[in-house]
Amino acid sequence: MKTYRKYHFHVWKTLVVNFKLLPFKQAIHLPIVIYGKTQLIISNSSVKLLCSPRFGIVKFAKNHEYFYPTPAPSLLFMINGTMVLEGDVRFSSGCTLRINDGILQLGENVCFSGGCKILCNNRIFIRAYSQFAFDCVCCDTNFHYILQKDGLVKDCVGIIEVGNRNWIGNSTTLMRGTQLPDNTIVASRSFVNKSFLGYHDDGILIAGSPGKVVRLGDQRVFSAQKEMEIRAFFKKSKMTEMWLAESDFFFYE
């Protein structure tokens, strides 16, 4: 009970998830911690750690930004699925993680805000430090097949690849076929289903439905220290609309 009061996680569900998905020597460290009202549906699935096992590598349904209420129900569904973890990952309240006959690989410090849905029936790879704002959908399948007038039926599953340090705006949908390079920003409510790996500029901004590149060279500032400096500048200089970065400015830590 002392541990529960200190960390406020669901003890029984945490034990079930770890000992169902991980080898015993890794499970005893409780790398996956379950919070809130989380429904568990798990069968014939596994988690592979590419980092040292320790407590709380994955924090599932822990409300860390309060875009959704803490009691919002969440779902962890894994049937014949594999999740590969390279480091810390956060799923906030109200998230759905559904892996059905698929492989989901997540880089370190990947973050999903409240209400996100990750639906993996084939292969999704999200690299390090990428963040999804609230109500995003990342889905590598159309779920059903379509018979075309020429008699052909295309496969309904595909692959999604998200590069390092991507920022996916709220209510955005990434569908099968999506490939995003490093330092990509996707504007809110965009729909993306194709590859943008041909862009070699250091940062692109995608917007619209379907998503198109609207600006080159933009990057999100991931450095907490720099964000504090910029916020302090605008609070002090309320009549100024732009801040000029110095030549040695760094976007992330």
Tab-separated table of C-alpha atoms in Angstrom:
chain	number	residue	atom	x	y	z
A	1	MET	CA	0.000	0.000	0.000
A	2	LYS	CA	2.888	2.389	0.673
A	3	THR	CA	4.083	1.888	-2.911
A	4	TYR	CA	0.569	2.506	-4.200
A	5	ARG	CA	0.229	5.752	-2.262
A	6	LYS	CA	3.605	6.961	-3.453
A	7	TYR	CA	3.183	6.227	-7.155
A	8	HIS	CA	-0.657	5.988	-7.494
A	9	PHE	CA	-0.578	3.179	-10.053
A	10	HIS	CA	-2.829	0.146	-10.426
A	11	VAL	CA	-0.805	-2.574	-8.713
A	12	TRP	CA	-2.682	-5.679	-9.881
A	13	LYS	CA	-2.957	-4.624	-13.536
A	14	THR	CA	0.715	-3.621	-13.512
A	15	LEU	CA	1.696	-7.085	-12.292
A	16	VAL	CA	-0.527	-8.817	-14.863
A	17	VAL	CA	0.863	-6.826	-17.802
A	18	ASN	CA	4.526	-7.264	-16.889
A	19	PHE	CA	4.397	-10.989	-16.153
A	20	LYS	CA	2.297	-11.689	-19.261
A	21	LEU	CA	4.447	-9.725	-21.686
A	22	LEU	CA	8.019	-9.908	-20.367
A	23	PRO	CA	10.487	-12.608	-19.280
A	24	PHE	CA	10.460	-13.131	-15.501
A	25	LYS	CA	13.880	-11.514	-14.903
A	26	GLN	CA	12.692	-8.350	-16.634
A	27	ALA	CA	9.110	-8.429	-15.333
A	28	ILE	CA	10.195	-8.234	-11.677
A	29	HIS	CA	11.446	-4.679	-12.313
A	30	LEU	CA	7.928	-3.624	-13.433
A	31	PRO	CA	9.037	-1.765	-16.581
A	32	ILE	CA	5.367	-1.213	-17.565
A	33	VAL	CA	3.212	0.678	-15.067
A	34	ILE	CA	-0.561	0.910	-15.493
A	35	TYR	CA	-2.539	3.859	-14.183
A	36	GLY	CA	-6.194	4.922	-14.113
A	37	LYS	CA	-9.152	3.081	-15.613
A	38	THR	CA	-7.315	0.863	-18.083
A	39	GLN	CA	-8.951	-2.129	-19.738
A	40	LEU	CA	-6.538	-4.970	-20.512
A	41	ILE	CA	-6.991	-7.450	-23.375
A	42	ILE	CA	-3.754	-9.409	-23.801
A	43	SER	CA	-3.092	-12.770	-25.467
A	44	ASN	CA	-0.066	-14.409	-27.109
A	45	SER	CA	1.903	-11.145	-27.145
A	46	SER	CA	5.243	-9.850	-25.927
A	47	VAL	CA	7.317	-6.774	-25.146
A	48	LYS	CA	10.986	-6.608	-26.119
A	49	LEU	CA	13.243	-4.207	-24.241
A	50	LEU	CA	16.212	-2.696	-26.075
A	51	CYS	CA	17.210	-0.929	-22.846
A	52	SER	CA	17.991	-2.088	-19.320
A	53	PRO	CA	14.891	-3.170	-17.359
A	54	ARG	CA	13.818	-0.740	-14.625
A	55	PHE	CA	10.663	0.551	-13.021
A	56	GLY	CA	8.334	2.682	-15.122
A	57	ILE	CA	9.881	2.622	-18.603
A	58	VAL	CA	6.309	2.729	-19.896
A	59	LYS	CA	3.780	4.807	-17.987
A	60	PHE	CA	0.383	3.889	-19.428
A	61	ALA	CA	-2.692	6.103	-18.797
A	62	LYS	CA	-0.793	8.426	-16.456
A	63	ASN	CA	-2.176	11.943	-16.837
A	64	HIS	CA	0.895	14.106	-17.395
A	65	GLU	CA	-0.562	17.114	-19.245
A	66	TYR	CA	-4.282	17.224	-18.348
A	67	PHE	CA	-5.874	17.601	-21.757
A	68	TYR	CA	-8.115	14.703	-20.696
A	69	PRO	CA	-9.553	14.054	-17.222
A	70	THR	CA	-7.604	11.534	-15.155
A	71	PRO	CA	-10.553	9.063	-14.927
A	72	ALA	CA	-10.825	8.864	-18.743
A	73	PRO	CA	-10.880	5.147	-19.690
A	74	SER	CA	-7.875	3.731	-21.560
A	75	LEU	CA	-7.336	0.479	-23.452
A	76	LEU	CA	-4.279	-1.771	-23.787
A	77	PHE	CA	-5.108	-4.420	-26.395
A	78	MET	CA	-2.452	-6.865	-27.607
A	79	ILE	CA	-3.409	-10.010	-29.548
A	80	ASN	CA	-0.496	-11.775	-31.311
A	81	GLY	CA	1.346	-8.461	-31.035
A	82	THR	CA	4.864	-7.290	-30.248
A	83	MET	CA	5.937	-3.974	-28.762
A	84	VAL	CA	9.635	-3.055	-28.972
A	85	LEU	CA	10.849	-0.389	-26.542
A	86	GLU	CA	14.085	1.582	-26.841
A	87	GLY	CA	13.503	3.744	-23.756
A	88	ASP	CA	10.941	5.713	-21.768
A	89	VAL	CA	7.467	6.052	-23.301
A	90	ARG	CA	4.391	7.873	-21.953
A	91	PHE	CA	0.712	7.279	-22.759
A	92	SER	CA	-1.614	9.791	-21.141
A	93	SER	CA	-5.215	9.306	-19.961
A	94	GLY	CA	-7.774	8.099	-22.485
A	95	CYS	CA	-5.260	6.484	-24.868
A	96	THR	CA	-5.934	3.322	-26.868
A	97	LEU	CA	-2.993	1.071	-27.739
A	98	ARG	CA	-4.190	-1.734	-30.016
A	99	ILE	CA	-1.683	-4.184	-31.512
A	100	ASN	CA	-3.279	-7.045	-33.456
A	101	ASP	CA	-0.838	-9.255	-35.415
A	102	GLY	CA	1.521	-6.278	-35.634
A	103	ILE	CA	4.832	-4.889	-34.416
A	104	LEU	CA	5.047	-1.487	-32.758
A	105	GLN	CA	8.529	-0.079	-32.127
A	106	LEU	CA	8.934	3.058	-30.033
A	107	GLY	CA	12.111	5.106	-29.571
A	108	GLU	CA	13.094	6.691	-26.285
A	109	ASN	CA	11.043	9.562	-24.877
A	110	VAL	CA	8.120	9.090	-27.258
A	111	CYS	CA	4.978	10.690	-25.815
A	112	PHE	CA	1.259	10.281	-26.590
A	113	SER	CA	-1.086	12.894	-25.154
A	114	GLY	CA	-4.655	12.287	-23.977
A	115	GLY	CA	-7.053	10.427	-26.264
A	116	CYS	CA	-4.488	9.203	-28.798
A	117	LYS	CA	-5.162	5.957	-30.654
A	118	ILE	CA	-2.287	3.756	-31.872
A	119	LEU	CA	-3.751	0.991	-34.041
A	120	CYS	CA	-1.140	-1.447	-35.301
A	121	ASN	CA	-2.037	-4.431	-37.511
A	122	ASN	CA	1.303	-4.621	-39.314
A	123	ARG	CA	4.259	-2.320	-38.556
A	124	ILE	CA	4.599	1.105	-36.919
A	125	PHE	CA	8.001	2.591	-36.071
A	126	ILE	CA	8.143	5.862	-34.124
A	127	ARG	CA	11.636	7.160	-33.426
A	128	ALA	CA	13.041	9.014	-30.435
A	129	TYR	CA	11.627	12.211	-28.897
A	130	SER	CA	8.561	12.318	-31.137
A	131	GLN	CA	5.398	13.666	-29.538
A	132	PHE	CA	1.725	13.267	-30.423
A	133	ALA	CA	-0.704	15.914	-29.175
A	134	PHE	CA	-4.163	14.978	-27.910
A	135	ASP	CA	-6.669	13.011	-30.034
A	136	CYS	CA	-4.189	11.875	-32.696
A	137	VAL	CA	-4.698	8.609	-34.590
A	138	CYS	CA	-1.814	6.480	-35.869
A	139	CYS	CA	-3.244	3.573	-37.885
A	140	ASP	CA	-1.442	1.260	-40.318
A	141	THR	CA	-4.569	-0.456	-41.647
A	142	ASN	CA	-7.871	0.277	-43.390
A	143	PHE	CA	-9.247	-2.799	-41.531
A	144	HIS	CA	-11.320	-3.930	-44.536
A	145	TYR	CA	-10.642	-4.813	-48.181
A	146	ILE	CA	-12.049	-3.040	-51.233
A	147	LEU	CA	-12.915	-4.852	-54.466
A	148	GLN	CA	-12.032	-2.525	-57.341
A	149	LYS	CA	-13.983	-2.453	-60.594
A	150	ASP	CA	-11.055	-4.174	-62.388
A	151	GLY	CA	-11.406	-7.131	-60.028
A	152	LEU	CA	-8.260	-6.366	-58.006
A	153	VAL	CA	-8.082	-6.197	-54.222
A	154	LYS	CA	-5.227	-4.312	-52.569
A	155	ASP	CA	-3.760	-5.187	-49.193
A	156	CYS	CA	-5.400	-3.138	-46.451
A	157	VAL	CA	-2.330	-2.969	-44.183
A	158	GLY	CA	0.896	-1.004	-44.611
A	159	ILE	CA	3.747	0.612	-42.722
A	160	ILE	CA	4.073	3.866	-40.780
A	161	GLU	CA	7.468	5.427	-40.040
A	162	VAL	CA	7.858	8.559	-37.929
A	163	GLY	CA	11.326	10.109	-37.640
A	164	ASN	CA	13.152	11.555	-34.657
A	165	ARG	CA	11.823	14.687	-32.940
A	166	ASN	CA	8.527	14.838	-34.816
A	167	TRP	CA	5.689	16.947	-33.439
A	168	ILE	CA	2.239	15.730	-34.480
A	169	GLY	CA	-0.476	18.347	-33.864
A	170	ASN	CA	-3.736	17.504	-32.132
A	171	SER	CA	-6.481	15.573	-33.950
A	172	THR	CA	-4.098	14.551	-36.735
A	173	THR	CA	-4.438	11.170	-38.473
A	174	LEU	CA	-1.420	9.215	-39.753
A	175	MET	CA	-2.511	6.321	-41.974
A	176	ARG	CA	-0.664	3.432	-43.627
A	177	GLY	CA	1.981	4.640	-46.069
A	178	THR	CA	3.002	7.585	-43.881
A	179	GLN	CA	6.771	8.199	-43.747
A	180	LEU	CA	8.005	11.317	-41.992
A	181	PRO	CA	11.659	12.456	-41.838
A	182	ASP	CA	13.375	13.814	-38.720
A	183	ASN	CA	12.253	17.190	-37.321
A	184	THR	CA	8.833	17.168	-38.984
A	185	ILE	CA	5.895	19.217	-37.704
A	186	VAL	CA	2.383	18.124	-38.712
A	187	ALA	CA	-0.267	20.800	-38.160
A	188	SER	CA	-3.452	20.112	-36.202
A	189	ARG	CA	-6.254	18.169	-37.923
A	190	SER	CA	-4.073	17.061	-40.817
A	191	PHE	CA	-4.465	13.753	-42.668
A	192	VAL	CA	-1.248	12.075	-43.822
A	193	ASN	CA	-0.924	8.822	-45.803
A	194	LYS	CA	2.190	9.140	-47.982
A	195	SER	CA	5.976	9.412	-47.772
A	196	PHE	CA	7.805	12.704	-47.276
A	197	LEU	CA	11.274	11.142	-47.034
A	198	GLY	CA	12.318	12.942	-50.234
A	199	TYR	CA	12.627	16.220	-48.338
A	200	HIS	CA	16.174	16.663	-47.091
A	201	ASP	CA	15.787	20.098	-45.511
A	202	ASP	CA	16.336	20.242	-41.768
A	203	GLY	CA	12.690	20.370	-40.770
A	204	ILE	CA	9.414	20.486	-42.716
A	205	LEU	CA	5.903	21.677	-41.842
A	206	ILE	CA	3.018	19.565	-43.174
A	207	ALA	CA	-0.601	20.721	-43.076
A	208	GLY	CA	-3.967	19.912	-44.618
A	209	SER	CA	-6.062	16.967	-45.731
A	210	PRO	CA	-4.376	15.400	-47.562
A	211	GLY	CA	-1.198	16.659	-45.922
A	212	LYS	CA	1.173	18.771	-47.996
A	213	VAL	CA	4.473	20.495	-47.243
A	214	VAL	CA	3.706	24.159	-46.650
A	215	ARG	CA	7.075	25.344	-45.315
A	216	LEU	CA	10.677	24.150	-45.144
A	217	GLY	CA	13.205	24.571	-42.357
A	218	ASP	CA	10.767	24.759	-39.414
A	219	GLN	CA	11.500	22.755	-36.266
A	220	ARG	CA	9.811	22.545	-32.893
A	221	VAL	CA	11.853	23.757	-29.919
A	222	PHE	CA	12.093	20.639	-27.741
A	223	SER	CA	14.577	22.105	-25.264
A	224	ALA	CA	12.728	22.913	-22.022
A	225	GLN	CA	15.434	25.414	-21.098
A	226	LYS	CA	15.118	27.305	-24.383
A	227	GLU	CA	11.327	27.290	-24.180
A	228	MET	CA	11.549	28.935	-20.754
A	229	GLU	CA	13.921	31.581	-22.132
A	230	ILE	CA	11.644	32.334	-25.093
A	231	ARG	CA	8.519	32.452	-22.905
A	232	ALA	CA	10.245	34.868	-20.517
A	233	PHE	CA	11.245	37.073	-23.472
A	234	PHE	CA	7.660	37.374	-24.764
A	235	LYS	CA	6.282	38.057	-21.281
A	236	LYS	CA	8.780	40.887	-20.888
A	237	SER	CA	8.410	42.229	-24.439
A	238	LYS	CA	4.654	42.082	-24.970
A	239	MET	CA	4.708	44.336	-28.029
A	240	THR	CA	7.188	42.067	-29.841
A	241	GLU	CA	5.824	39.287	-32.055
A	242	MET	CA	9.082	37.543	-33.027
A	243	TRP	CA	12.194	36.346	-31.218
A	244	LEU	CA	15.475	36.011	-33.122
A	245	ALA	CA	17.465	32.854	-32.369
A	246	GLU	CA	21.228	33.124	-31.976
A	247	SER	CA	23.537	31.245	-34.304
A	248	ASP	CA	24.366	28.644	-31.639
A	249	PHE	CA	20.695	28.016	-30.787
A	250	PHE	CA	19.825	24.390	-30.086
A	251	PHE	CA	16.349	22.970	-30.677
A	252	TYR	CA	16.608	20.002	-28.314
A	253	GLU	CA	18.652	18.800	-25.389
